[in-house]
Amino acid sequence: MTKRSIATVSLSGALDEKLRAIASAGFDAVEIFENDLLSFGAGPRDIAMLCGDLNLEICAFQPFRDFEGMPEPQRSRNFARAERKFDLMQELGTDLLLICSNVSPAALGGIDRAADDFRELGERAAKRSLRVGYEALAWGRHVNDYRDAWEIVRRADHPAIGVILDSFHALAPGFPVRAMASIPGDKIFLVQLADAPKLELDILSWSRHFRSFPGQGDLPVGEFMAAIAATGYAGPLSLEIFNDQFRAGSAVQTAVDGLRSLILLEDQLAPDWPKLIGEPLAPKPKSRGTGFIEFAVNETKAGELARLLAQLGFRKTGKHRSKAVERWSQGKVELVVNSETDGFAHSHYVTHGPGVCAIALDVDNAGLVMQRAETLKARTFYQPVGPGELEIPAIHGVGGSLLYFLDQAGKNWDTDFEQVPSDARADALLAVDHIAQSMPYDEMLSWLLFYTGILDLKRLPQMEIADPRGLVQSQAVINGDQSLRFVLNGSSANRTLPARFISEFFGSGVQHVAFTCRDIFAAVAEMRKRGADFLDIPDNYYDDVEAKYDLAPELMRQLRANHILYDREGDGEFFQVYTHIFDERFFFEIVERRDYQGFGAANAGIRLAAQAREVRPASMPRV
Ligand SMILES: O=C(O)c1ccc(O)c(O)c1
Ligand SMILES: [Mg+2]
């Protein structure tokens, strides 16, 4: 089976921490980056031993720079330097050296000159049963295209010399991948994989700071892999990701994400490349929106939340037979308010304060989602259930919250609830529109892969939103019929509202839940009658809306009077209104969509500024 590998440069930490994280995620092999070794406190033999203990093969040592096409005396120096690295490789126990194309101003061009250098190096490597792979860097001085690197390798015509193909260097400059088909698979010594978001940036900075795992960026890595498959290549697939967030993040989590992205890529390539498939991945389930959303609170907060929910037109429809758990309903929206003093919800309340501790998703087959999630290394969750209670399959999601999966069997999640009689009336709120989660900026790529890999969610373009105290990145993931939408918000500025939710208000999690309605003006009028009050929006905003969109005066008056925000997208119109923030932790949004697909990004900065005025000043410590 194809070996799964990752380059140590992709992770944070010291070399031994990286290796342990790589092994525990389940990789078979690593590329040891020279810098990780140079800066490490133990020698190559110790590293070889550690890799042996961890069952990790070292599939390459890299990089060896500025080798080919040098004039004397550098040329001779380079051969001597290579011999020293061969010594090191033998101690490490790896047989492959990666040489990346020369970037030195001293380098001389000429395909045959480079080929001659490689032939001679091949002779030296072969004496020690070592191999050398040549990789075209996209910014190489004379060689920056894999087709030229292959031509040099072809002319070197030595069994110990092969080519190394890196998806970034081929795809980022936009080189066609078709030409790979002419390279015999056994002359490809290593395949490196990286994705990247589309950016207008010089290619060196783009590669060194913004690479990501396949599936997290915009490059057609699948097409690259399909071209590799056609060559018959059977060596390792190695992730090589230079990324500032990965360098700063958790090595263990990044390694798991890497493996997850490889499994997803392999799955995408099947059945064209069956030798890749380790364990078959269960098909993506079809999601059908949220079954219920569970809030963890204590007794006092349960009362306050109940008041707010009643103002929004929710009715208490159920009471758990044996637990301090209530059910609140409106339209298709089901909310569960849990104020138990033990169990998962309680520990969530203790660590995060009042807020959403679990989201139940309706799917066509919960068993298959769980299988898929487990293969993709998601953390499953089990909680002891009482006699007769339903056990709902779950995995851990953002900020320690849970994702439950409900299918036909799980439709009975409410069997443990006694019905509470309530007035029958028309519901203003229809369904959950979207759920917004705040997270550290560093974790956004990880959760993006989580949602798009495990569920049938696709990402929309990332948005940048101005908070009064910094930028917020916003990334939506939605399913096909838009019955399920998550909005992931992350900020690396530490005084923006999403950042403060995380640092001061108890960690990542659901920052708001939005509900759809048929008629926002009628809904808001009803809610006001019940005592609801909404986030204040400045007059300046409405003056601008008036200037931009020629709205009828009565509509403008209603928007202003009700603190409703407005956006337009082609012929589509969007209306949104926000509650005040509940206990500095979360809030609700009510939206009306008229042929509108977005989330009101144009208004998000206005909302963040309004909320920033409501919460404590950013500089005041919590007491
Ligand atoms: O950025 C670099 O220098 C570099 C080094 C080695 C590689 O394999 C690579 O793709 C890039
Ligand atoms: Mg590379």
XYZ file of C-alpha atoms and ligand atoms in Angstrom:
635
model
C 0.000 0.000 0.000
C 1.078 3.543 -0.624
C 2.884 5.018 2.351
C 1.563 8.167 3.975
C 4.246 10.652 4.902
C 4.684 14.222 6.107
C 7.688 16.558 6.184
C 8.751 17.624 9.671
C 8.724 21.276 8.537
C 4.920 21.078 8.510
C 4.578 20.943 12.303
C 5.409 23.010 15.367
C 7.763 21.959 18.141
C 11.128 20.283 18.501
C 11.986 17.339 16.258
C 11.083 14.663 18.808
C 7.701 16.286 19.491
C 7.035 16.452 15.766
C 7.940 12.802 15.279
C 5.723 11.678 18.149
C 2.792 13.719 16.798
C 3.331 12.283 13.304
C 3.434 8.724 14.598
C 0.426 9.126 16.861
C -1.658 10.513 13.986
C -0.901 7.299 12.097
C 1.602 8.242 9.374
C 3.951 5.569 8.016
C 6.858 7.826 7.093
C 8.497 11.259 7.458
C 10.744 13.557 5.511
C 13.308 14.928 7.943
C 13.927 18.595 7.356
C 17.556 19.509 7.793
C 16.858 22.509 10.022
C 14.822 20.406 12.421
C 17.796 18.115 12.778
C 20.442 20.856 13.039
C 18.573 22.581 15.831
C 17.857 19.384 17.725
C 19.769 18.341 20.838
C 20.435 14.731 19.831
C 22.268 13.189 16.886
C 21.074 11.389 13.742
C 21.486 7.943 15.302
C 19.178 8.911 18.171
C 16.636 10.180 15.684
C 16.915 6.955 13.712
C 16.285 5.052 16.930
C 13.313 7.203 17.883
C 11.810 6.737 14.409
C 12.380 2.996 14.750
C 10.567 2.976 18.096
C 7.728 4.997 16.593
C 7.535 2.741 13.555
C 8.237 5.648 11.224
C 10.264 5.198 8.079
C 12.397 8.172 7.066
C 11.538 8.437 3.385
C 13.779 11.433 2.645
C 16.261 13.888 4.061
C 15.886 17.430 2.737
C 16.656 19.914 1.360
C 20.103 20.013 -0.187
C 20.353 23.441 -1.822
C 22.239 25.102 -4.644
C 23.921 21.998 -6.003
C 23.681 21.806 -9.782
C 25.383 23.964 -12.400
C 27.959 25.623 -10.159
C 31.353 26.816 -11.435
C 34.519 25.721 -9.654
C 35.513 25.872 -6.868
C 31.885 25.696 -5.581
C 31.252 22.649 -7.726
C 33.887 20.540 -5.958
C 32.787 21.926 -2.596
C 29.255 20.804 -3.385
C 30.320 17.213 -4.034
C 32.282 17.190 -0.763
C 29.262 18.679 1.040
C 27.006 16.035 -0.511
C 29.319 13.245 0.713
C 28.997 14.611 4.258
C 25.209 14.585 3.960
C 25.379 11.026 2.611
C 27.229 10.087 5.820
C 24.482 11.731 7.825
C 21.759 9.954 5.826
C 23.356 6.608 6.525
C 23.289 7.355 10.227
C 19.657 8.458 9.903
C 18.794 5.368 7.967
C 17.287 7.018 4.926
C 18.294 6.429 1.318
C 16.790 9.473 -0.396
C 18.238 12.991 -0.575
C 16.049 15.778 -1.940
C 17.925 18.371 -3.976
C 15.897 21.436 -4.840
C 16.774 23.480 -7.880
C 19.566 26.002 -7.524
C 18.599 29.578 -6.571
C 22.151 30.925 -6.326
C 23.092 33.879 -8.540
C 26.366 32.026 -9.137
C 24.580 29.086 -10.756
C 25.226 28.541 -14.456
C 22.404 27.421 -16.691
C 22.436 24.577 -19.162
C 20.496 21.365 -19.021
C 23.476 19.189 -19.925
C 25.743 20.829 -17.363
C 23.158 20.084 -14.653
C 22.641 16.555 -16.010
C 26.393 15.897 -15.859
C 26.482 17.042 -12.223
C 23.646 14.700 -11.336
C 25.204 11.763 -13.205
C 28.394 12.182 -11.209
C 26.449 12.540 -7.942
C 24.437 9.465 -8.899
C 27.667 7.465 -9.149
C 28.692 8.592 -5.676
C 25.240 7.893 -4.208
C 25.015 4.452 -5.834
C 28.281 3.390 -4.151
C 26.403 3.725 -0.847
C 23.055 2.452 -2.160
C 21.609 5.935 -1.789
C 19.375 7.856 -4.167
C 18.998 11.517 -5.086
C 15.755 13.187 -6.148
C 15.683 16.517 -7.976
C 12.835 18.977 -7.360
C 12.136 22.142 -9.344
C 11.432 25.051 -6.984
C 8.980 27.443 -8.619
C 11.521 30.225 -8.001
C 14.632 28.310 -9.054
C 17.210 30.396 -10.892
C 17.447 28.298 -14.051
C 15.076 25.425 -13.316
C 11.619 26.319 -12.021
C 9.409 23.911 -13.966
C 9.107 20.197 -13.190
C 9.357 19.469 -16.931
C 12.891 20.917 -16.990
C 13.829 19.014 -13.828
C 12.620 15.825 -15.495
C 14.605 16.573 -18.653
C 17.771 16.958 -16.553
C 17.050 13.693 -14.724
C 16.344 11.962 -18.031
C 19.662 13.119 -19.490
C 21.555 12.271 -16.309
C 20.345 8.765 -17.074
C 21.461 7.227 -13.812
C 19.478 4.712 -11.736
C 20.267 6.614 -8.513
C 18.889 9.891 -9.918
C 15.167 10.591 -10.110
C 12.722 13.469 -10.023
C 10.666 14.748 -7.077
C 7.266 16.218 -7.861
C 5.726 18.751 -5.513
C 2.114 19.750 -6.222
C 2.687 23.325 -5.099
C 5.578 23.979 -7.494
C 3.592 22.534 -10.380
C 0.156 23.968 -9.647
C 0.881 27.394 -8.156
C 2.580 28.698 -11.333
C -0.165 27.016 -13.345
C 1.989 24.463 -15.194
C -0.048 21.789 -16.971
C 0.109 18.477 -15.123
C -0.565 16.396 -18.252
C 3.158 16.249 -19.082
C 3.708 14.093 -15.990
C 2.193 11.154 -17.819
C 5.432 10.854 -19.847
C 7.559 10.323 -16.711
C 7.979 6.632 -15.837
C 6.652 6.037 -12.318
C 9.913 4.484 -11.139
C 11.837 7.648 -12.058
C 9.671 9.616 -9.637
C 11.447 9.207 -6.309
C 8.986 11.146 -4.175
C 5.657 12.958 -4.478
C 5.068 15.920 -2.190
C 1.609 17.316 -1.676
C 0.473 20.773 -0.661
C -2.503 22.966 -1.403
C -2.704 26.763 -1.071
C -5.360 29.462 -1.222
C -5.427 31.626 -4.349
C -3.427 34.743 -3.484
C -1.857 37.574 -5.421
C 1.583 37.214 -3.927
C 5.127 36.500 -5.062
C 5.440 32.752 -5.334
C 8.246 32.343 -2.773
C 6.297 34.058 0.051
C 3.155 32.235 -1.016
C 4.925 28.883 -0.745
C 6.779 29.588 2.481
C 3.830 30.984 4.486
C 0.488 29.978 2.995
C 0.624 26.362 1.956
C -2.100 24.200 3.425
C -3.202 20.599 3.426
C -4.972 19.301 0.311
C -8.615 20.356 0.518
C -7.905 23.479 2.570
C -6.857 25.623 -0.384
C -7.795 26.320 -3.987
C -5.218 24.357 -6.023
C -6.430 21.366 -8.090
C -4.432 18.821 -6.082
C -6.831 16.098 -7.224
C -5.858 16.685 -10.869
C -2.186 16.598 -9.912
C -2.709 13.274 -8.146
C -4.638 11.835 -11.059
C -1.659 12.668 -13.307
C 0.697 11.009 -10.795
C -1.544 7.951 -10.722
C -1.201 7.623 -14.488
C 2.599 7.253 -14.179
C 2.339 4.117 -12.037
C 4.201 5.811 -9.165
C 4.074 3.629 -6.067
C 6.242 5.555 -3.588
C 5.108 7.563 -0.556
C 2.762 10.544 -0.665
C 4.326 13.184 1.517
C 2.655 16.324 2.819
C 5.038 19.251 2.819
C 3.354 22.312 4.259
C 5.079 25.585 5.027
C 2.400 27.469 6.962
C 2.716 30.085 9.699
C -0.352 28.835 11.604
C 0.837 25.233 11.488
C 4.234 26.265 12.830
C 2.473 27.968 15.740
C -0.333 25.491 16.377
C -0.592 22.119 18.050
C 1.656 19.525 16.386
C -0.716 16.741 17.368
C -3.771 18.432 15.858
C -1.902 19.483 12.699
C -0.664 15.930 12.187
C -4.202 14.559 12.559
C -5.455 17.152 10.073
C -2.714 16.107 7.656
C -3.691 12.478 7.820
C -7.362 13.443 7.464
C -6.598 15.411 4.304
C -4.612 12.510 2.823
C -7.386 10.008 3.496
C -9.868 12.386 1.854
C -7.615 12.833 -1.156
C -7.141 9.083 -1.513
C -10.878 8.636 -1.323
C -11.346 11.219 -4.051
C -8.903 9.293 -6.284
C -10.502 5.910 -5.810
C -11.221 3.782 -7.786
C -8.534 5.014 -10.247
C -5.837 4.272 -7.746
C -7.097 1.443 -5.544
C -3.634 0.736 -4.133
C -3.996 3.941 -2.138
C -6.982 2.943 -0.139
C -6.149 1.862 3.351
C -9.505 1.582 5.052
C -12.499 2.414 2.872
C -14.158 5.668 3.788
C -17.901 5.546 4.363
C -19.698 7.792 1.861
C -20.590 11.331 2.874
C -23.936 11.340 4.618
C -26.699 13.591 3.420
C -27.370 16.245 6.037
C -30.793 17.769 6.505
C -30.282 20.627 8.911
C -30.256 20.768 12.689
C -32.354 18.434 14.791
C -31.834 20.386 17.981
C -29.385 22.749 19.629
C -28.494 22.148 23.267
C -27.578 24.935 25.679
C -25.671 24.240 28.886
C -26.606 26.587 31.727
C -27.038 26.613 35.477
C -30.352 27.107 37.265
C -30.158 30.922 37.322
C -29.104 31.215 33.701
C -31.786 28.712 32.725
C -34.359 31.192 34.022
C -32.803 34.110 32.151
C -32.521 32.113 28.943
C -36.121 30.924 29.274
C -37.211 34.571 29.502
C -35.281 35.464 26.350
C -36.589 32.438 24.445
C -40.169 33.258 25.455
C -39.664 36.822 24.204
C -38.555 35.407 20.865
C -41.754 33.374 20.674
C -40.424 29.977 21.744
C -42.715 27.778 23.826
C -41.651 25.338 26.468
C -42.859 22.095 24.925
C -41.144 19.450 26.979
C -39.593 18.578 30.300
C -37.169 15.698 30.756
C -38.623 12.923 32.908
C -35.652 12.631 35.226
C -33.305 15.534 34.481
C -33.181 19.318 34.709
C -33.586 19.594 30.966
C -36.242 21.522 29.065
C -37.313 21.578 25.477
C -38.257 24.806 23.712
C -39.778 24.844 20.250
C -40.850 27.138 17.468
C -41.449 26.257 13.814
C -38.889 23.563 13.060
C -36.484 24.938 15.650
C -35.856 22.730 18.663
C -33.775 23.990 21.571
C -32.761 21.972 24.610
C -31.837 23.838 27.793
C -29.763 21.687 30.124
C -29.106 22.766 33.713
C -28.140 19.361 35.100
C -25.397 19.391 37.707
C -23.409 16.542 36.219
C -22.765 14.977 32.833
C -21.304 16.466 29.683
C -23.469 19.605 29.535
C -22.515 20.511 33.081
C -18.787 20.161 32.489
C -19.229 22.274 29.367
C -21.014 24.907 31.448
C -18.268 24.851 34.086
C -15.457 25.296 31.549
C -17.156 27.595 29.032
C -19.997 29.374 30.817
C -23.547 29.385 29.473
C -23.765 28.492 25.808
C -24.282 25.851 23.175
C -22.740 22.553 24.274
C -24.104 20.370 21.492
C -25.650 20.540 18.057
C -27.677 17.623 16.756
C -27.637 17.223 12.993
C -30.261 15.391 10.995
C -28.547 12.968 8.618
C -29.736 10.082 6.477
C -27.529 7.521 8.232
C -25.946 8.215 11.610
C -24.012 4.941 11.633
C -22.279 5.809 8.374
C -21.344 9.300 9.569
C -19.822 7.809 12.687
C -17.848 5.312 10.594
C -16.648 8.055 8.283
C -15.774 10.336 11.200
C -13.818 7.583 12.925
C -11.823 6.736 9.791
C -11.059 10.448 9.529
C -9.740 10.426 13.109
C -12.515 12.504 14.630
C -12.886 11.997 18.384
C -16.008 10.059 19.178
C -18.002 10.689 22.324
C -19.836 8.271 24.557
C -21.797 9.106 27.671
C -23.472 6.584 29.903
C -27.224 6.716 29.356
C -29.935 5.783 31.798
C -32.176 2.731 31.323
C -34.553 3.281 28.439
C -32.694 6.409 27.352
C -31.624 6.814 23.775
C -27.914 6.759 23.047
C -27.180 9.343 20.358
C -23.910 8.884 18.422
C -21.638 11.929 18.753
C -18.231 13.340 17.962
C -16.284 16.204 19.485
C -16.519 19.480 17.566
C -15.442 23.101 17.943
C -14.371 24.220 21.424
C -15.191 20.946 23.142
C -18.821 20.989 22.033
C -20.496 17.916 20.573
C -22.029 17.094 17.236
C -24.829 14.546 17.598
C -26.132 12.659 14.605
C -29.820 11.873 14.319
C -31.260 9.619 11.641
C -34.558 7.780 11.509
C -33.754 6.061 14.797
C -32.583 9.287 16.407
C -35.796 11.058 15.471
C -36.979 9.787 18.842
C -34.502 11.894 20.776
C -37.473 13.380 22.589
C -38.810 10.104 24.037
C -37.446 11.072 27.442
C -39.415 14.322 27.476
C -42.840 14.810 28.963
C -44.936 17.090 26.834
C -45.749 20.440 28.337
C -49.061 21.890 27.187
C -48.674 25.241 25.519
C -50.782 27.648 23.519
C -51.119 26.746 19.872
C -50.317 29.639 17.574
C -48.617 30.560 14.349
C -44.855 30.527 14.740
C -42.875 33.488 13.457
C -39.563 31.616 13.365
C -39.330 28.782 10.860
C -35.971 27.057 11.132
C -32.310 27.446 12.005
C -30.683 29.546 9.279
C -27.062 29.247 10.353
C -24.819 28.664 13.336
C -21.770 30.888 13.818
C -18.763 29.591 15.736
C -15.805 31.628 16.907
C -12.392 30.044 17.100
C -8.758 31.084 17.223
C -7.675 32.145 13.736
C -5.008 29.434 13.873
C -7.694 26.745 14.036
C -9.852 27.852 11.123
C -8.203 25.596 8.530
C -8.528 22.660 10.881
C -12.276 23.113 11.417
C -12.767 23.817 7.734
C -11.320 20.398 6.936
C -13.367 18.855 9.743
C -16.688 20.138 8.403
C -16.021 19.673 4.691
C -14.351 16.290 5.178
C -16.786 14.594 7.524
C -20.030 16.169 6.337
C -21.492 17.070 2.944
C -20.565 20.734 3.401
C -18.860 22.949 0.832
C -17.036 26.133 1.574
C -17.939 29.574 0.312
C -15.272 32.219 -0.341
C -13.648 33.538 2.834
C -14.678 37.061 3.895
C -12.776 39.693 5.787
C -14.799 41.753 8.241
C -13.647 44.883 10.056
C -14.218 44.807 13.793
C -13.481 48.112 15.586
C -10.355 46.462 17.026
C -9.019 44.370 14.163
C -9.902 42.067 11.329
C -12.133 39.025 11.550
C -11.983 36.244 8.961
C -15.285 34.613 8.219
C -15.699 31.314 6.401
C -19.076 29.726 5.673
C -19.600 26.028 4.946
C -23.003 24.952 3.634
C -24.712 21.803 2.396
C -26.388 21.361 -0.990
C -29.933 22.404 -0.094
C -28.664 24.995 2.404
C -30.506 23.357 5.260
C -27.211 23.355 7.154
C -24.908 26.343 7.308
C -22.015 26.986 9.656
C -20.100 30.248 9.719
C -16.603 29.981 11.169
C -15.132 33.212 12.522
C -11.525 33.639 13.515
C -9.386 36.609 14.353
C -5.698 36.892 15.039
C -6.127 40.401 16.455
C -6.715 39.742 20.136
C -9.172 42.532 20.965
C -11.793 41.873 18.282
C -15.119 40.571 19.558
C -14.607 36.988 18.318
C -11.124 36.975 19.854
C -12.493 38.258 23.160
C -15.223 35.645 23.151
C -12.440 33.127 23.122
C -9.862 34.677 25.426
C -12.084 36.340 28.022
C -15.356 34.535 27.698
C -14.298 30.941 28.024
C -13.025 29.599 24.729
C -14.192 28.740 21.230
C -17.776 27.944 20.527
C -21.100 29.004 19.138
C -21.261 32.762 19.094
C -24.666 33.034 17.564
C -27.583 31.095 16.170
C -29.658 32.629 13.396
C -33.287 31.750 12.698
C -35.248 32.330 9.508
C -38.689 33.844 9.411
C -41.276 34.580 6.754
C -41.877 38.227 7.663
C -39.230 39.877 9.799
C -41.322 42.988 10.500
C -44.242 40.957 11.816
C -41.859 38.692 13.755
C -40.055 41.596 15.390
C -43.354 43.329 16.243
C -44.579 40.151 17.975
C -41.323 39.771 19.851
C -41.347 43.384 20.971
C -44.852 42.859 22.345
C -43.431 40.030 24.432
C -40.695 42.312 25.747
C -37.830 41.543 23.368
C -35.280 44.260 22.661
C -32.741 44.318 19.839
C -29.187 45.485 19.265
C -29.005 49.253 18.619
C -27.882 50.204 15.129
C -26.622 53.767 14.528
C -28.520 56.233 12.348
C -25.434 56.665 10.167
C -25.970 53.143 8.945
C -29.541 53.817 7.862
C -28.560 57.073 6.148
C -26.130 55.021 4.079
C -28.701 52.316 3.263
C -31.037 55.081 2.172
C -28.348 56.577 -0.064
C -27.348 53.230 -1.573
C -30.672 51.549 -2.225
C -33.660 53.510 -3.282
C -35.979 51.945 -0.676
C -39.538 53.139 -0.053
C -39.710 55.675 2.809
C -42.041 53.434 4.825
C -39.630 50.512 4.537
C -36.733 52.757 5.592
C -38.761 53.955 8.586
C -39.473 50.355 9.600
C -35.829 49.312 9.272
C -34.705 52.201 11.461
C -37.428 51.780 14.051
C -36.787 48.058 14.423
C -32.964 48.009 14.250
C -33.162 45.753 11.190
C -30.155 45.625 8.882
C -30.526 45.354 5.119
C -28.417 43.902 2.323
C -28.867 43.250 -1.360
C -27.238 40.783 -3.754
C -28.414 41.232 -7.356
C -32.184 41.044 -7.021
C -31.946 39.231 -3.692
C -32.721 41.019 -0.451
C -31.684 40.227 3.113
C -33.022 41.480 6.440
C -31.401 40.744 9.781
C -31.830 41.769 13.400
C -29.845 40.803 16.510
C -30.721 40.281 20.164
C -28.489 41.774 22.821
C -25.641 39.505 23.893
C -26.684 36.939 26.483
C -24.293 36.919 29.430
C -21.436 38.176 27.230
C -21.447 34.816 25.541
C -23.845 34.384 22.652
C -26.729 36.039 20.873
C -29.505 35.261 18.449
C -30.093 36.621 14.979
C -33.341 36.661 13.047
C -33.161 36.812 9.261
C -35.496 37.014 6.339
C -34.090 35.907 2.997
C -35.614 36.936 -0.301
C -33.595 35.080 -2.962
C -30.444 35.900 -1.061
C -27.651 33.382 -0.389
C -25.134 35.296 1.735
C -24.898 36.221 5.408
C -24.977 40.011 5.297
C -21.183 40.357 5.335
C -21.617 44.016 4.368
C -23.374 44.568 7.716
C -21.138 42.448 9.916
C -18.782 45.319 10.745
C -21.743 47.473 11.829
C -23.007 44.671 14.052
C -19.559 44.041 15.589
C -19.137 47.742 16.371
C -22.607 47.891 17.946
C -21.819 44.858 20.079
C -18.422 46.245 21.053
C -20.277 49.263 22.495
C -22.398 46.919 24.597
C -19.773 44.690 26.143
C -17.211 45.732 28.733
C -14.303 47.787 27.410
C -11.655 45.524 25.950
C -9.031 46.648 28.446
C -11.056 45.917 31.585
C -10.128 42.632 33.192
C -12.937 40.324 34.186
C -13.591 40.227 37.930
O 10.958 26.650 0.247
C 11.910 25.893 0.059
O 13.073 26.250 0.090
C 11.632 24.465 -0.235
C 12.516 23.472 0.151
C 12.239 22.161 -0.123
C 11.090 21.820 -0.788
O 10.760 20.540 -1.066
C 10.202 22.805 -1.176
O 9.092 22.447 -1.819
C 10.462 24.116 -0.897
Mg 8.823 20.397 -1.998
